[in-house]
Amino acid sequence: MAVAGGLKCVKFLLFFFNFIFWLCGLALIVVGVLVQVVMHKTPVISNAAGSTAPLAVIGVGVVIFFVAFFGCCGAWKENYCMVTTFAILVSVIIIVEIAAAIAGYIFRGKLNGILNTGLKDMISKYKNGTAEIRKGMDDLQQCLKCCGANSTADWTSFNLDKNSVPDSCCKNITKNCGLKNMHNKTKVYQLGCRVALEEALKKNLLWVTVAALVIAFLQIMGVVFACLLMRGIRSGYEVM
């Protein structure tokens, strides 16, 4: 009876961890959709890798959502095949996540180039481009308190005097406040938006890391409990 009681506990723990895992998958889907919407409204990064990132998050969220649902059903019904399939699928997901983390670490240096290329492209299209591009660049500069891609000098071709920047670069925005004030530190932000974006991303990196560790912990615990329940079911013990 002690073994049966222990397996009953394992069963409910597996169900509980899968339910939390299921919520994590749902959260990833929601976050991915929100990021995709924001990126469409603010075209800061035109590179394909940048636009694909939220879609990848949504894809991972969908996979986790269904795998966790599968695990919940397997645990509740004490179905050996479903629990085994769940354990295998989660193990594969963990391997893929490790590979993705390694790839992300190796190619992390490309982020600098993507941001730089995207920002310079928006600057070149600012005057003759769409209203969406202008609004996107203006909102970015006002929000992050920055100007240009790397510095205010990126706006050299903005005006014939080669010494003017958009009004969105000004610390206190008024009409024509950026006129002939490119290097005026008291009126215009001198920090480039690439650096400002990198700093903003670094601030959020801690939360991303914490979320990844929580999900990884849930996945590992899910596999452990699944293996314990599989052994119990196969041995013929009564769990209920």
PDB file of N, CA and C in Angstrom, residues 7 19 24-25 31 46 48 82 93 100 106 110 123 143 156-157 169 181 188 190 193 198 204 206 211 216 229 231:
ATOM      1  N   LEU A   7       2.917   6.164  -5.553  1.00  0.00           N
ATOM      2  CA  LEU A   7       2.622   6.354  -6.967  1.00  0.00           C
ATOM      3  C   LEU A   7       1.440   7.297  -7.180  1.00  0.00           C
ATOM      4  N   PHE A  19       0.307  20.767 -15.710  1.00  0.00           N
ATOM      5  CA  PHE A  19      -0.635  21.882 -15.776  1.00  0.00           C
ATOM      6  C   PHE A  19       0.127  23.209 -15.793  1.00  0.00           C
ATOM      7  N   CYS A  24       2.693  27.613 -19.111  1.00  0.00           N
ATOM      8  CA  CYS A  24       3.901  28.221 -19.684  1.00  0.00           C
ATOM      9  C   CYS A  24       3.802  28.257 -21.208  1.00  0.00           C
ATOM     10  N   GLY A  25       3.318  27.163 -21.786  1.00  0.00           N
ATOM     11  CA  GLY A  25       3.139  27.113 -23.239  1.00  0.00           C
ATOM     12  C   GLY A  25       2.141  28.158 -23.706  1.00  0.00           C
ATOM     13  N   VAL A  31       2.810  35.816 -25.511  1.00  0.00           N
ATOM     14  CA  VAL A  31       3.961  36.720 -25.635  1.00  0.00           C
ATOM     15  C   VAL A  31       4.413  36.819 -27.097  1.00  0.00           C
ATOM     16  N   SER A  46      14.265  45.185 -39.852  1.00  0.00           N
ATOM     17  CA  SER A  46      13.706  44.669 -41.096  1.00  0.00           C
ATOM     18  C   SER A  46      14.302  43.334 -41.470  1.00  0.00           C
ATOM     19  N   ALA A  48      15.153  39.472 -41.665  1.00  0.00           N
ATOM     20  CA  ALA A  48      14.248  38.319 -41.573  1.00  0.00           C
ATOM     21  C   ALA A  48      14.396  37.587 -40.255  1.00  0.00           C
ATOM     22  N   MET A  82       0.658   6.764 -23.272  1.00  0.00           N
ATOM     23  CA  MET A  82       0.611   8.224 -23.300  1.00  0.00           C
ATOM     24  C   MET A  82       1.703   8.843 -22.430  1.00  0.00           C
ATOM     25  N   ILE A  93      12.316  17.831 -26.598  1.00  0.00           N
ATOM     26  CA  ILE A  93      12.217  19.286 -26.461  1.00  0.00           C
ATOM     27  C   ILE A  93      13.409  19.840 -25.673  1.00  0.00           C
ATOM     28  N   ALA A 100      19.385  25.003 -29.136  1.00  0.00           N
ATOM     29  CA  ALA A 100      19.021  26.389 -29.467  1.00  0.00           C
ATOM     30  C   ALA A 100      19.791  27.376 -28.597  1.00  0.00           C
ATOM     31  N   ILE A 106      26.398  31.212 -29.626  1.00  0.00           N
ATOM     32  CA  ILE A 106      27.415  31.312 -30.688  1.00  0.00           C
ATOM     33  C   ILE A 106      27.144  32.501 -31.603  1.00  0.00           C
ATOM     34  N   LYS A 110      25.695  38.516 -33.799  1.00  0.00           N
ATOM     35  CA  LYS A 110      24.997  39.004 -34.989  1.00  0.00           C
ATOM     36  C   LYS A 110      23.914  40.022 -34.643  1.00  0.00           C
ATOM     37  N   ILE A 123      16.674  55.037 -41.179  1.00  0.00           N
ATOM     38  CA  ILE A 123      17.164  56.421 -41.305  1.00  0.00           C
ATOM     39  C   ILE A 123      17.213  56.841 -42.775  1.00  0.00           C
ATOM     40  N   CYS A 143      11.221  57.270 -27.074  1.00  0.00           N
ATOM     41  CA  CYS A 143      11.076  56.291 -25.988  1.00  0.00           C
ATOM     42  C   CYS A 143      12.415  55.948 -25.338  1.00  0.00           C
ATOM     43  N   THR A 156      23.329  63.058 -40.932  1.00  0.00           N
ATOM     44  CA  THR A 156      24.037  64.088 -41.710  1.00  0.00           C
ATOM     45  C   THR A 156      23.286  64.469 -42.981  1.00  0.00           C
ATOM     46  N   SER A 157      22.683  63.477 -43.634  1.00  0.00           N
ATOM     47  CA  SER A 157      21.974  63.742 -44.889  1.00  0.00           C
ATOM     48  C   SER A 157      20.520  64.144 -44.683  1.00  0.00           C
ATOM     49  N   CYS A 169      14.612  63.710 -31.792  1.00  0.00           N
ATOM     50  CA  CYS A 169      15.892  63.557 -31.096  1.00  0.00           C
ATOM     51  C   CYS A 169      16.033  64.553 -29.941  1.00  0.00           C
ATOM     52  N   ASN A 181      21.120  71.652 -34.627  1.00  0.00           N
ATOM     53  CA  ASN A 181      21.481  71.302 -33.245  1.00  0.00           C
ATOM     54  C   ASN A 181      22.009  69.873 -33.119  1.00  0.00           C
ATOM     55  N   VAL A 188      19.805  68.035 -27.719  1.00  0.00           N
ATOM     56  CA  VAL A 188      19.612  66.796 -28.488  1.00  0.00           C
ATOM     57  C   VAL A 188      20.311  65.614 -27.807  1.00  0.00           C
ATOM     58  N   GLN A 190      22.537  62.470 -27.581  1.00  0.00           N
ATOM     59  CA  GLN A 190      23.706  62.091 -28.367  1.00  0.00           C
ATOM     60  C   GLN A 190      23.900  60.576 -28.447  1.00  0.00           C
ATOM     61  N   CYS A 193      20.768  54.883 -31.009  1.00  0.00           N
ATOM     62  CA  CYS A 193      19.669  53.978 -30.662  1.00  0.00           C
ATOM     63  C   CYS A 193      20.105  52.510 -30.617  1.00  0.00           C
ATOM     64  N   GLU A 198      20.408  47.832 -27.200  1.00  0.00           N
ATOM     65  CA  GLU A 198      21.198  46.761 -26.585  1.00  0.00           C
ATOM     66  C   GLU A 198      21.082  46.813 -25.062  1.00  0.00           C
ATOM     67  N   ASN A 204      16.330  43.164 -19.843  1.00  0.00           N
ATOM     68  CA  ASN A 204      15.285  42.133 -19.870  1.00  0.00           C
ATOM     69  C   ASN A 204      15.855  40.722 -19.924  1.00  0.00           C
ATOM     70  N   LEU A 206      17.759  39.109 -17.856  1.00  0.00           N
ATOM     71  CA  LEU A 206      17.660  38.402 -16.586  1.00  0.00           C
ATOM     72  C   LEU A 206      16.307  37.704 -16.458  1.00  0.00           C
ATOM     73  N   ALA A 211      12.891  32.828 -16.629  1.00  0.00           N
ATOM     74  CA  ALA A 211      11.775  32.097 -17.238  1.00  0.00           C
ATOM     75  C   ALA A 211      12.239  30.794 -17.879  1.00  0.00           C
ATOM     76  N   ALA A 216      12.693  24.890 -17.802  1.00  0.00           N
ATOM     77  CA  ALA A 216      13.590  23.734 -17.848  1.00  0.00           C
ATOM     78  C   ALA A 216      13.401  22.844 -16.618  1.00  0.00           C
ATOM     79  N   LEU A 229       6.069   7.059 -12.799  1.00  0.00           N
ATOM     80  CA  LEU A 229       4.709   6.577 -13.016  1.00  0.00           C
ATOM     81  C   LEU A 229       4.690   5.426 -14.023  1.00  0.00           C
ATOM     82  N   ARG A 231       7.064   3.232 -14.517  1.00  0.00           N
ATOM     83  CA  ARG A 231       7.543   2.026 -13.827  1.00  0.00           C
ATOM     84  C   ARG A 231       6.452   1.425 -12.949  1.00  0.00           C
TER      85      ARG A 231
END
